[in-house]
Structure formats: structure tokens, C-alpha cells
């Protein structure tokens, strides 16, 4: 008897756009992902993704505005962590993580120093991340490559000198 039909229930700053719009049929686990992202945002920055003078003003922001980039509030937040958080806060449901497991796996990849799924990286950055995780193996690979290339370079230089001498 304490609630009224059509009245928003919950904390506006942590509500998903579909909740803020009153689209009850659209509320799924994606709504929970959004709210987790809002909590994550607040933990990382010290403030919720949206704030205003009234609950109605915050609801309008949730429905229509994008949250500020985390790095504008806390410059030391890693880019990949910001990307993970903002993916949770996507307005469109299909653009968010499909499940809490997918979110947890991406956070695990971030913590392990591996590329996150929210932002695929190129081969060069993957190689760099691998070398940071495996510095001994990387050093062995570089040493092996140098050991293999040195005789080849020497051979080409020697052959080039012979060709020049013959001319």
C-alpha cells in the first residue's frame, strides 16, 4: 500500500535508462549490469554518474545524457577500466555486457593485464601486454631472435662486400 502505480521507485542516479523511462517490460539482467556500472562509476570517481537538484532532473539525465568520462574526474583511472565501466552504462541494452559473467571476465582480463573484450586491441598491443606479463619469456624470445639474425645480417653484409669488390 506504500507504492503508487507509475511512480518511479529506487535511487535515480543508479537506475537504468529503461527504469527511468518506466519501460518495465524492458527490465532484464541488462538493467542490473547498468546499475553495477553506476556503482562501479561511483566507487572509481567518488560520485554517481548523474547528479541533479531533484530526482526528476537526475532521471532526465539518466534517460538522455552520457556520463562524464571517468578520467575527467580522476586522471589516474586506467583507460581499460574506464571503458569497462562505461560499457556497463551504455544507454542501448545490446551495447552493454550481456551478463554479469561477461563483465566479470573482462574485469579479470584487465586485472591479468590481458586485452579486454570491450576494446579489442591490435596485434602490437597484444604483444606488448604479453611481454609485460611474461618478461622472462619475452627476453628469451628477443635473445633468440637476435642470435638467429646476427649471422644472417653478417652473411648479407659479407656477400654485399664481395659483390662490390667484384665490380
CSV table of C-alpha atoms in Angstrom, one decimal:
chain,number,residue,atom,x,y,z
A,1,UNK,CA,0.0,0.0,0.0
A,2,UNK,CA,3.0,2.3,0.1
A,3,UNK,CA,3.7,2.4,-3.7
A,4,UNK,CA,1.7,4.0,-6.5
A,5,UNK,CA,1.3,2.7,-10.0
A,6,UNK,CA,3.5,4.6,-12.4
A,7,UNK,CA,5.7,6.2,-9.8
A,8,UNK,CA,9.5,5.7,-10.0
A,9,UNK,CA,10.9,3.5,-7.3
A,10,UNK,CA,14.6,3.4,-6.5
A,11,UNK,CA,17.7,5.7,-6.5
A,12,UNK,CA,17.6,7.7,-9.7
A,13,UNK,CA,21.4,8.0,-10.1
A,14,UNK,CA,21.7,4.2,-10.1
A,15,UNK,CA,18.7,3.4,-12.3
A,16,UNK,CA,19.0,2.3,-15.9
A,17,UNK,CA,17.5,4.3,-18.7
A,18,UNK,CA,14.8,1.7,-19.2
A,19,UNK,CA,13.8,2.0,-15.5
A,20,UNK,CA,13.9,5.8,-15.7
A,21,UNK,CA,11.6,5.7,-18.7
A,22,UNK,CA,9.2,3.4,-16.9
A,23,UNK,CA,9.7,0.6,-19.5
A,24,UNK,CA,9.1,-2.2,-17.1
A,25,UNK,CA,8.9,-4.8,-19.9
A,26,UNK,CA,12.5,-3.9,-20.9
A,27,UNK,CA,13.9,-4.6,-17.4
A,28,UNK,CA,16.3,-7.6,-17.7
A,29,UNK,CA,19.7,-8.6,-16.4
A,30,UNK,CA,21.0,-5.7,-18.6
A,31,UNK,CA,19.3,-3.4,-16.1
A,32,UNK,CA,21.4,-5.0,-13.3
A,33,UNK,CA,24.6,-4.5,-15.5
A,34,UNK,CA,23.7,-0.8,-15.8
A,35,UNK,CA,23.3,-0.4,-12.1
A,36,UNK,CA,26.5,-2.3,-11.4
A,37,UNK,CA,28.2,0.1,-13.8
A,38,UNK,CA,26.7,3.1,-11.9
A,39,UNK,CA,28.0,1.7,-8.6
A,40,UNK,CA,31.4,1.0,-10.2
A,41,UNK,CA,31.5,4.6,-11.5
A,42,UNK,CA,30.8,5.9,-8.0
A,43,UNK,CA,33.4,3.8,-6.5
A,44,UNK,CA,36.1,4.9,-9.0
A,45,UNK,CA,35.2,8.6,-9.1
A,46,UNK,CA,33.6,9.3,-5.7
A,47,UNK,CA,30.4,10.4,-7.3
A,48,UNK,CA,27.5,8.9,-9.1
A,49,UNK,CA,27.3,9.1,-12.9
A,50,UNK,CA,24.5,11.6,-12.7
A,51,UNK,CA,23.5,14.2,-10.2
A,52,UNK,CA,21.0,17.0,-10.0
A,53,UNK,CA,18.8,19.2,-7.9
A,54,UNK,CA,15.9,16.8,-7.9
A,55,UNK,CA,15.2,13.1,-8.6
A,56,UNK,CA,13.3,14.2,-11.7
A,57,UNK,CA,16.4,16.1,-13.0
A,58,UNK,CA,18.6,13.0,-12.4
A,59,UNK,CA,16.1,10.7,-14.2
A,60,UNK,CA,16.2,13.0,-17.2
A,61,UNK,CA,20.0,12.8,-17.3
A,62,UNK,CA,19.9,9.0,-17.0
A,63,UNK,CA,17.5,8.8,-19.9
A,64,UNK,CA,19.2,11.3,-22.3
A,65,UNK,CA,22.8,12.2,-21.2
A,66,UNK,CA,26.1,10.3,-21.3
A,67,UNK,CA,28.1,10.2,-18.0
A,68,UNK,CA,31.2,12.2,-17.9
A,69,UNK,CA,34.4,10.3,-18.7
A,70,UNK,CA,35.9,8.9,-15.6
A,71,UNK,CA,39.4,10.3,-16.4
A,72,UNK,CA,38.0,13.9,-16.3
A,73,UNK,CA,37.2,13.2,-12.7
A,74,UNK,CA,40.1,11.0,-11.7
A,75,UNK,CA,43.0,11.2,-14.2
A,76,UNK,CA,44.8,8.1,-12.8
A,77,UNK,CA,42.0,5.7,-13.7
A,78,UNK,CA,43.3,3.3,-16.4
A,79,UNK,CA,41.7,3.7,-19.8
A,80,UNK,CA,40.6,0.0,-20.0
A,81,UNK,CA,38.9,0.3,-16.6
A,82,UNK,CA,37.1,3.4,-17.8
A,83,UNK,CA,36.0,1.5,-21.0
A,84,UNK,CA,34.6,-1.4,-18.9
A,85,UNK,CA,32.7,0.9,-16.6
A,86,UNK,CA,31.2,3.0,-19.5
A,87,UNK,CA,30.2,-0.2,-21.4
A,88,UNK,CA,28.0,-1.0,-18.4
A,89,UNK,CA,26.5,2.4,-18.6
A,90,UNK,CA,25.5,2.3,-22.3
A,91,UNK,CA,22.0,3.6,-23.0
A,92,UNK,CA,21.2,0.9,-25.5
A,93,UNK,CA,20.8,-2.5,-23.9
A,94,UNK,CA,22.6,-4.5,-26.7
A,95,UNK,CA,25.7,-2.3,-26.2
A,96,UNK,CA,26.1,-3.3,-22.5
A,97,UNK,CA,27.7,-6.5,-21.3
A,98,UNK,CA,25.4,-9.5,-22.0
A,99,UNK,CA,25.8,-10.9,-18.4
A,100,UNK,CA,27.5,-10.3,-15.1
A,101,UNK,CA,29.8,-13.2,-16.1
A,102,UNK,CA,30.9,-11.3,-19.2
A,103,UNK,CA,31.6,-8.3,-17.1
A,104,UNK,CA,33.5,-10.3,-14.5
A,105,UNK,CA,35.6,-12.0,-17.3
A,106,UNK,CA,36.5,-8.6,-18.7
A,107,UNK,CA,37.5,-7.3,-15.3
A,108,UNK,CA,39.6,-10.5,-14.9
A,109,UNK,CA,41.3,-9.8,-18.2
A,110,UNK,CA,42.0,-6.2,-17.0
A,111,UNK,CA,43.5,-7.4,-13.7
A,112,UNK,CA,45.6,-10.0,-15.6
A,113,UNK,CA,47.0,-7.4,-17.9
A,114,UNK,CA,45.3,-9.0,-20.9
A,115,UNK,CA,43.3,-7.2,-23.6
A,116,UNK,CA,39.7,-6.5,-22.6
A,117,UNK,CA,36.8,-7.7,-24.8
A,118,UNK,CA,35.2,-4.2,-24.6
A,119,UNK,CA,38.1,-2.8,-26.6
A,120,UNK,CA,39.8,-5.3,-28.9
A,121,UNK,CA,43.4,-4.3,-29.4
A,122,UNK,CA,45.8,-4.8,-32.3
A,123,UNK,CA,48.5,-7.4,-32.5
A,124,UNK,CA,51.2,-5.0,-31.5
A,125,UNK,CA,49.5,-4.0,-28.3
A,126,UNK,CA,48.7,-7.7,-27.5
A,127,UNK,CA,52.4,-8.4,-27.9
A,128,UNK,CA,53.3,-5.6,-25.6
A,129,UNK,CA,50.8,-6.8,-23.0
A,130,UNK,CA,52.2,-10.3,-23.3
A,131,UNK,CA,55.8,-9.1,-22.8
A,132,UNK,CA,54.7,-7.2,-19.6
A,133,UNK,CA,53.0,-10.4,-18.2
A,134,UNK,CA,55.9,-12.6,-19.3
A,135,UNK,CA,59.2,-10.6,-19.2
A,136,UNK,CA,61.5,-13.6,-18.9
A,137,UNK,CA,59.9,-15.4,-21.9
A,138,UNK,CA,59.9,-12.1,-23.8
A,139,UNK,CA,63.7,-11.6,-23.1
A,140,UNK,CA,64.4,-15.2,-24.2
A,141,UNK,CA,62.5,-14.6,-27.5
A,142,UNK,CA,64.3,-11.4,-28.2
A,143,UNK,CA,67.7,-13.0,-27.4
A,144,UNK,CA,66.8,-15.9,-29.6
A,145,UNK,CA,65.8,-13.7,-32.5
A,146,UNK,CA,69.0,-11.6,-32.2
A,147,UNK,CA,71.1,-14.8,-32.1
A,148,UNK,CA,69.4,-16.0,-35.3
A,149,UNK,CA,69.5,-12.7,-37.1
A,150,UNK,CA,73.1,-11.8,-36.3
A,151,UNK,CA,74.7,-14.5,-38.6
A,152,UNK,CA,72.2,-13.7,-41.4
A,153,UNK,CA,72.9,-10.0,-41.3
A,154,UNK,CA,76.7,-10.8,-41.2
A,155,UNK,CA,76.2,-13.1,-44.2
A,156,UNK,CA,74.3,-10.4,-46.2
A,157,UNK,CA,77.0,-7.8,-45.4
A,158,UNK,CA,79.8,-10.1,-46.3
A,159,UNK,CA,78.1,-11.1,-49.6
A,160,UNK,CA,77.4,-7.4,-50.4
A,161,UNK,CA,81.1,-6.6,-49.8
A,162,UNK,CA,82.1,-9.4,-52.2
A,163,UNK,CA,79.7,-8.2,-54.9
A,164,UNK,CA,81.1,-4.6,-54.6
A,165,UNK,CA,84.7,-5.9,-54.7
A,166,UNK,CA,84.0,-7.9,-57.9
A,167,UNK,CA,82.7,-4.7,-59.7
